[in-house]
Short mmCIF file of C-alpha atoms in Angstrom, two decimals:
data_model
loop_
_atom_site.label_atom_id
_atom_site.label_comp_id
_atom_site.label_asym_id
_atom_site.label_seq_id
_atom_site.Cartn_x
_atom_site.Cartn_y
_atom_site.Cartn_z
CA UNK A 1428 71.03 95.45 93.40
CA UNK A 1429 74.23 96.43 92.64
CA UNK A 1430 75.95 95.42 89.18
CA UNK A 1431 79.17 94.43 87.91
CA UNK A 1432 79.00 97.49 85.63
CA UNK A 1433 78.75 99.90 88.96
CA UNK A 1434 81.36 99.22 90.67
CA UNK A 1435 84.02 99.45 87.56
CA UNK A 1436 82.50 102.36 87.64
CA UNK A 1437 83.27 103.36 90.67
CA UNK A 1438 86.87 101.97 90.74
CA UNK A 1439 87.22 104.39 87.62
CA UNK A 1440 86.25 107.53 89.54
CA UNK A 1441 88.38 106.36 92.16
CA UNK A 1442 91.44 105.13 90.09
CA UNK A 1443 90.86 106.68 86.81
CA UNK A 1444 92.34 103.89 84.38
CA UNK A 1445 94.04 106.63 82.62
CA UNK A 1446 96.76 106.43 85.53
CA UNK A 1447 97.85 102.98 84.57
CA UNK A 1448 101.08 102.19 82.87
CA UNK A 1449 101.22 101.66 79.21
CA UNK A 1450 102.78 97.97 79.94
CA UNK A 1451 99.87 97.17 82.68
CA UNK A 1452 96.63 95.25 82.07
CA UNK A 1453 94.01 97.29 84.24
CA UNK A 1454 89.85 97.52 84.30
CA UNK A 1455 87.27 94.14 84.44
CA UNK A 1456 89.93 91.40 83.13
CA UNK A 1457 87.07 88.84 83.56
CA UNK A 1458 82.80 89.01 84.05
CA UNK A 1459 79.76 90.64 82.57
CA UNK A 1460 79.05 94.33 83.49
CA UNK A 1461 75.40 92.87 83.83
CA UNK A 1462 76.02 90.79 86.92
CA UNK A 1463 74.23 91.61 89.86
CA UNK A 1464 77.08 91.28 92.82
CA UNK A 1465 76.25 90.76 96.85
CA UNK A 1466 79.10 89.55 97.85
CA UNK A 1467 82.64 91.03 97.04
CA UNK A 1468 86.38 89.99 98.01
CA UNK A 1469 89.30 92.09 97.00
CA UNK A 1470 93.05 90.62 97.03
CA UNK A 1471 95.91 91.26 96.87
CA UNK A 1472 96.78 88.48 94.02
CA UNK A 1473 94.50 85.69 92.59
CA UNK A 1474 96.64 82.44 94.16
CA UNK A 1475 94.92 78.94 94.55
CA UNK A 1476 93.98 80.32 98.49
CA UNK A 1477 92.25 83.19 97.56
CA UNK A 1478 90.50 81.96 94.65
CA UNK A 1479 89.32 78.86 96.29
CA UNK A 1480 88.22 81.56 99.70
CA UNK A 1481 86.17 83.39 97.05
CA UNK A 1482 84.59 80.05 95.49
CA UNK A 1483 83.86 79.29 99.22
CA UNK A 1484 82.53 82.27 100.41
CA UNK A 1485 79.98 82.91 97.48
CA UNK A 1486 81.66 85.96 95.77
CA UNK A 1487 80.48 87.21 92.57
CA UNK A 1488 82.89 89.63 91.97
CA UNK A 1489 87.18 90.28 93.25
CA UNK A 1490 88.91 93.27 93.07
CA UNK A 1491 92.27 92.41 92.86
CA UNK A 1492 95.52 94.32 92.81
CA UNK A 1493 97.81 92.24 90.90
CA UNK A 1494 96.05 91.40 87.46
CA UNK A 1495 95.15 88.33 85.82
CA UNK A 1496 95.63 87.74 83.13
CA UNK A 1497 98.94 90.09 83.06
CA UNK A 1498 99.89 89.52 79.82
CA UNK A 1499 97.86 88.29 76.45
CA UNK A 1500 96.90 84.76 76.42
CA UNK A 1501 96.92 82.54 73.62
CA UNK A 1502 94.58 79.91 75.32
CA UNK A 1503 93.19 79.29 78.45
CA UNK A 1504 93.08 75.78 79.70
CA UNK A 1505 94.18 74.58 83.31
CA UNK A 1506 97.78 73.33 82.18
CA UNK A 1507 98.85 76.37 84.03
CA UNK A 1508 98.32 78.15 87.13
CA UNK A 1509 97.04 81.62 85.13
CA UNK A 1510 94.67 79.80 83.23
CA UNK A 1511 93.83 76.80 86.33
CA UNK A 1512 92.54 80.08 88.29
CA UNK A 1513 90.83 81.82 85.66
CA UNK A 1514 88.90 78.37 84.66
CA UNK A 1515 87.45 78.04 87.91
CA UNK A 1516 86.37 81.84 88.54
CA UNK A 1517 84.51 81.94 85.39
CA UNK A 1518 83.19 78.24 85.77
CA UNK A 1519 81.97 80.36 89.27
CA UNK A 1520 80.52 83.46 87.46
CA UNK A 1521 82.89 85.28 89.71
CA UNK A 1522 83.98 88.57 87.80
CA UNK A 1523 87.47 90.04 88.13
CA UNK A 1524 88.69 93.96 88.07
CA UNK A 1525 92.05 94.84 88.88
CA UNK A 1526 93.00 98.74 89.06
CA UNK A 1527 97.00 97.78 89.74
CA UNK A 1528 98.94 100.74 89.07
CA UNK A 1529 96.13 103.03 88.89
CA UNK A 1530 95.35 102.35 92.89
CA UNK A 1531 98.96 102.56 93.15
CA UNK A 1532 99.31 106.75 91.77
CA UNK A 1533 95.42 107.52 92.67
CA UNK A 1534 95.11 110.29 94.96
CA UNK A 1535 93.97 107.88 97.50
CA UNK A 1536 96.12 105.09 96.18
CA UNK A 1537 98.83 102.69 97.71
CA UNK A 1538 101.32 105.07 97.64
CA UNK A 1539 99.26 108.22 99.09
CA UNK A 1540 98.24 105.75 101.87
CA UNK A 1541 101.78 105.19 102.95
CA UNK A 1542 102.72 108.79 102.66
CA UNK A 1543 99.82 109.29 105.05
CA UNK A 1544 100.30 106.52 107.39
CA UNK A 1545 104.61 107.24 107.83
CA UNK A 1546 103.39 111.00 108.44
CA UNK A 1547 104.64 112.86 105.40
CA UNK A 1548 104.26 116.23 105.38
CA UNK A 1549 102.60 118.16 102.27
CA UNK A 1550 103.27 114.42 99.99
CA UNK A 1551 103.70 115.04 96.05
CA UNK A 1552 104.03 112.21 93.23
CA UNK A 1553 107.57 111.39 92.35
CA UNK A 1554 106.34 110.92 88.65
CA UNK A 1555 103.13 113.68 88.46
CA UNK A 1556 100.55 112.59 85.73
CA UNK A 1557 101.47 114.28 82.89
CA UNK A 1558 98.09 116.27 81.93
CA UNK A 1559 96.46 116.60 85.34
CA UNK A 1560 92.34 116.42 84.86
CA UNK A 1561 91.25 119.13 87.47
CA UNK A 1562 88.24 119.23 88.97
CA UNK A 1563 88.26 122.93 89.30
CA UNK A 1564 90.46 125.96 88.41
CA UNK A 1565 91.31 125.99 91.68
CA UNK A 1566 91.95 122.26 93.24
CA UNK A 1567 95.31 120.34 91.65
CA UNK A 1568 94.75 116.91 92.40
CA UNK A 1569 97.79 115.26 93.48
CA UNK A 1570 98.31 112.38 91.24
CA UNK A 1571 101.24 110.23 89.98
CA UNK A 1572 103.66 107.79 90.36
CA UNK A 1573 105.03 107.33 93.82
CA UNK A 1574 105.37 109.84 96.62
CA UNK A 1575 108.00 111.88 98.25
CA UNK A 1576 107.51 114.36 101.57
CA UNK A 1577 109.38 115.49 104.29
CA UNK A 1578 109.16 113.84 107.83
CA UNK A 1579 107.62 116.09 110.96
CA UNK A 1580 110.92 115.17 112.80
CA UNK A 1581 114.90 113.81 111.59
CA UNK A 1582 115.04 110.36 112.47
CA UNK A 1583 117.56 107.56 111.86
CA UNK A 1584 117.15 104.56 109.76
CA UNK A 1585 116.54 102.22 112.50
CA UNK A 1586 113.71 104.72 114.15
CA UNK A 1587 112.23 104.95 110.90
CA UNK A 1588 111.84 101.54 110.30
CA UNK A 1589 110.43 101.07 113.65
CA UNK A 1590 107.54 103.35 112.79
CA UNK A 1591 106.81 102.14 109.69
CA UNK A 1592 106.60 98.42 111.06
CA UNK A 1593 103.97 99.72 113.83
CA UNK A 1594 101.97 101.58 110.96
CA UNK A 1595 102.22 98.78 108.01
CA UNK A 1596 101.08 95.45 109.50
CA UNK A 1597 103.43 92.25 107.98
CA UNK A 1598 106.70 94.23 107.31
CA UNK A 1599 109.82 92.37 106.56
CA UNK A 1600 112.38 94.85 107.07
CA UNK A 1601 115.63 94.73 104.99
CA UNK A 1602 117.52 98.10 104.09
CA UNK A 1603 120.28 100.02 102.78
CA UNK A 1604 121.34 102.54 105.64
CA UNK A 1605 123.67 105.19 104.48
CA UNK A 1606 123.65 106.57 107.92
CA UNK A 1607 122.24 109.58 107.44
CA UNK A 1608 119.59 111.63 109.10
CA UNK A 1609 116.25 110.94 107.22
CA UNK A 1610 114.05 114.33 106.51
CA UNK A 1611 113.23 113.77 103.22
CA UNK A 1612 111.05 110.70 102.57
CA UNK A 1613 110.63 109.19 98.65
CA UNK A 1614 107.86 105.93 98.24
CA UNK A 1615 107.32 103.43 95.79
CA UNK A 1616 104.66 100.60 96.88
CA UNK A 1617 105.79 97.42 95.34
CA UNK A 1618 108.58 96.67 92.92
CA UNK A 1619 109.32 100.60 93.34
CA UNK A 1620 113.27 100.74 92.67
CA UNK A 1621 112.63 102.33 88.92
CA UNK A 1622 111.20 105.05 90.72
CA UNK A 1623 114.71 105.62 93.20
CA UNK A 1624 116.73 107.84 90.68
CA UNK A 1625 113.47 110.35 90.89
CA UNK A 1626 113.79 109.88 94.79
CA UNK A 1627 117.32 111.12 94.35
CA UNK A 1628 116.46 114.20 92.12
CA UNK A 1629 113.73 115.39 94.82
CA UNK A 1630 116.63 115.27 97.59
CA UNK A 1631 115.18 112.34 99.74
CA UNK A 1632 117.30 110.93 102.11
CA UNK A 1633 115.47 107.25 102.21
CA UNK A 1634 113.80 105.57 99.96
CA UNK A 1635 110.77 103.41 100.93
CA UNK A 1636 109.36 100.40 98.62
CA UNK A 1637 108.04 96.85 98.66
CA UNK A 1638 111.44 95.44 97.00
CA UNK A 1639 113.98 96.50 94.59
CA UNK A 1640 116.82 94.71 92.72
CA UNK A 1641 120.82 94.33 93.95
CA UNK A 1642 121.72 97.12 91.24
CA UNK A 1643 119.08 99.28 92.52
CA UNK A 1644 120.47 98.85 96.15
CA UNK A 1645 123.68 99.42 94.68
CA UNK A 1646 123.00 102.53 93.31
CA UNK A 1647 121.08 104.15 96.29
CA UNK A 1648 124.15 103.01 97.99
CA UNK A 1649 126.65 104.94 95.51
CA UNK A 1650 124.37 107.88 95.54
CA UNK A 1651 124.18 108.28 99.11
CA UNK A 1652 120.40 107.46 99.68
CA UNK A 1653 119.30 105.26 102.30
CA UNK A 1654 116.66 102.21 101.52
CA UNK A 1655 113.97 100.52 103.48
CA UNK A 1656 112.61 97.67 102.04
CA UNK A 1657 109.28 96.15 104.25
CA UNK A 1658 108.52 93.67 101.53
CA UNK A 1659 106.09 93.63 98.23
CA UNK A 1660 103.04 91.83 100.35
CA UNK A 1661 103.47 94.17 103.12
CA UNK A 1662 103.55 97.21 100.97
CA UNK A 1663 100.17 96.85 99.23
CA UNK A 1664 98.09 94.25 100.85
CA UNK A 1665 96.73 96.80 103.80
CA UNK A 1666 95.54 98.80 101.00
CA UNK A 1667 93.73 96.27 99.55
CA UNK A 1668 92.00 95.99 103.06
CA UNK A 1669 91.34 99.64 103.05
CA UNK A 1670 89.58 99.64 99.51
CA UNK A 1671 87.01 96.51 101.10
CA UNK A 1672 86.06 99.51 103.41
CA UNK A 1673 85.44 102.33 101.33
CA UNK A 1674 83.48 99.88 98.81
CA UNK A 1675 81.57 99.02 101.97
CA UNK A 1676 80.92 102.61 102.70
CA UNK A 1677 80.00 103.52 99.05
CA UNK A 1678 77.90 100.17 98.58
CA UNK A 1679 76.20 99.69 102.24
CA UNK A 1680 74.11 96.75 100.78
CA UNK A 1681 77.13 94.79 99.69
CA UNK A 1682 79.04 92.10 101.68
CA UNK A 1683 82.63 93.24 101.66
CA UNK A 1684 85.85 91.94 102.85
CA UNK A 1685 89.83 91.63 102.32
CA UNK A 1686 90.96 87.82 101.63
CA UNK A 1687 92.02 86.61 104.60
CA UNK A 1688 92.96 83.24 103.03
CA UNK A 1689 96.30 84.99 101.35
CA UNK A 1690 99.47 85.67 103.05
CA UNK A 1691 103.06 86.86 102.30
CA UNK A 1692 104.66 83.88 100.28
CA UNK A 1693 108.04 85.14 101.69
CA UNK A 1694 109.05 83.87 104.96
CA UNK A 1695 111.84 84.41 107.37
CA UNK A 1696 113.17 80.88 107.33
CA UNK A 1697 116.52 81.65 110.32
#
């Protein structure tokens, strides 16, 4: 039987904690490591859908990307949505890990994944970790914040886009097109502007992320860097379906699967 306790574990040796950001709340956020698990969801974000799909479904344990709680709490009663949510998973004996940004800058993270799936050549963190734990003398893990690469052919905005839509399922595409040829390629998953001014020092001609601010369009305008933005959902959530996998593969016993109750709160109302 397979325990709470294992699979932090594993999510450790897959996104070492040590890769989260100082402000970020990462590891199990809610359970006992001595649970015995069968069933397993992972999300994107703990919303009233997916928390009442894995109350429904039996789970006694989600991974999910976003954590909750984010921030220290006070108290936790159901006057809120944070705490409504929390309530009923532990009423459940449903346990909670979240690896947020340490999926995000693993080397088989979020933003490796995209790197991978737009066809990047040779990718590289934007934002390398600063002491590197090396398996060998020999092997340099690539690990960090964000990812930059060069594509295998020029292409304009507009073709870009295009192929990242067919690759990235639920893109809302919104951009910044300093009509340019795109070679080099910078990525962010997420709320990934902070990371654009690094895009910029590496020479990329676009700069791929979930969302960013007016400013931060603004200045990838002003410094001659094109944007794409596909949406926050759409930038993480096939990941999220991608990690239900490999758990699968490393747990065969499990019963593993990507909420299909939640969906992209963002719609395309004209």
């Amino acid at each position: 039987m397979t325990t709470v306790r294992e699979l932090a574990q594993w999510m450790e040796i897959i996104a070492p904690r040590r890769l989260s950001e100082d402000w970020d709340n990462t590891g199990l956020l809610l359970g006992d490591f001595q649970r015995d698990v069968r069933r397993l969801m992972t999300c994107l974000t703990l919303t009233p859908e997916s928390v009442d799909e894995a109350v429904s479904e039996r789970a006694e344990m989600v991974i999910s990307h976003h954590p909750l709680p984010f921030r220290p709490m006070k108290s936790l009663t159901t006057a809120d949505t944070g705490g409504r949510l929390l309530w009923e998973l532990a009423s459940r004996g449903i346990s909670v890990y979240s690896p947020h940004t340490s999926w995000d800058s693993a080397s088989s993270g979020i933003n490796a994944q995209l790197a991978e799936l737009v066809g990047l050549h040779n990718p590289m963190p934007l934002l390398p970790e600063k002491a590197p734990h090396h398996s060998s003398e020999d092997e340099t893990p690539v690990i960090g914040g964000g990812r930059f690469g060069d594509l295998a052919s020029p292409l304009e905005l507009e073709s870009f886009a295009k192929l990242v839509a067919s690759q990235v399922p639920n893109c809302r595409l919104r951009g910044v097109d300093c009509r340019r040829v795109l070679r080099r390629v910078g990525i962010a998953c997420g709320s990934g502007g902070s990371l654009l001014s690094l895009a910029v020092m590496q020479g990329c001609d676009v700069f791929l992320t979930g969302e960013a601010t007016f400013h931060q369009c603004l200045e990838a305008k002003a410094a001659g860097v094109s944007m794409l933005l596909i949406g926050h959902f759409a930038s993480e959530k096939f990941a999220m379906n991608r990690l239900a996998e490999l758990c699968k593969q490393q747990f065969p016993a499990l019963e593993v699967w990507g909420s299909r109750a939640e969906q992209d709160p963002v719609r395309q109302l004209m």
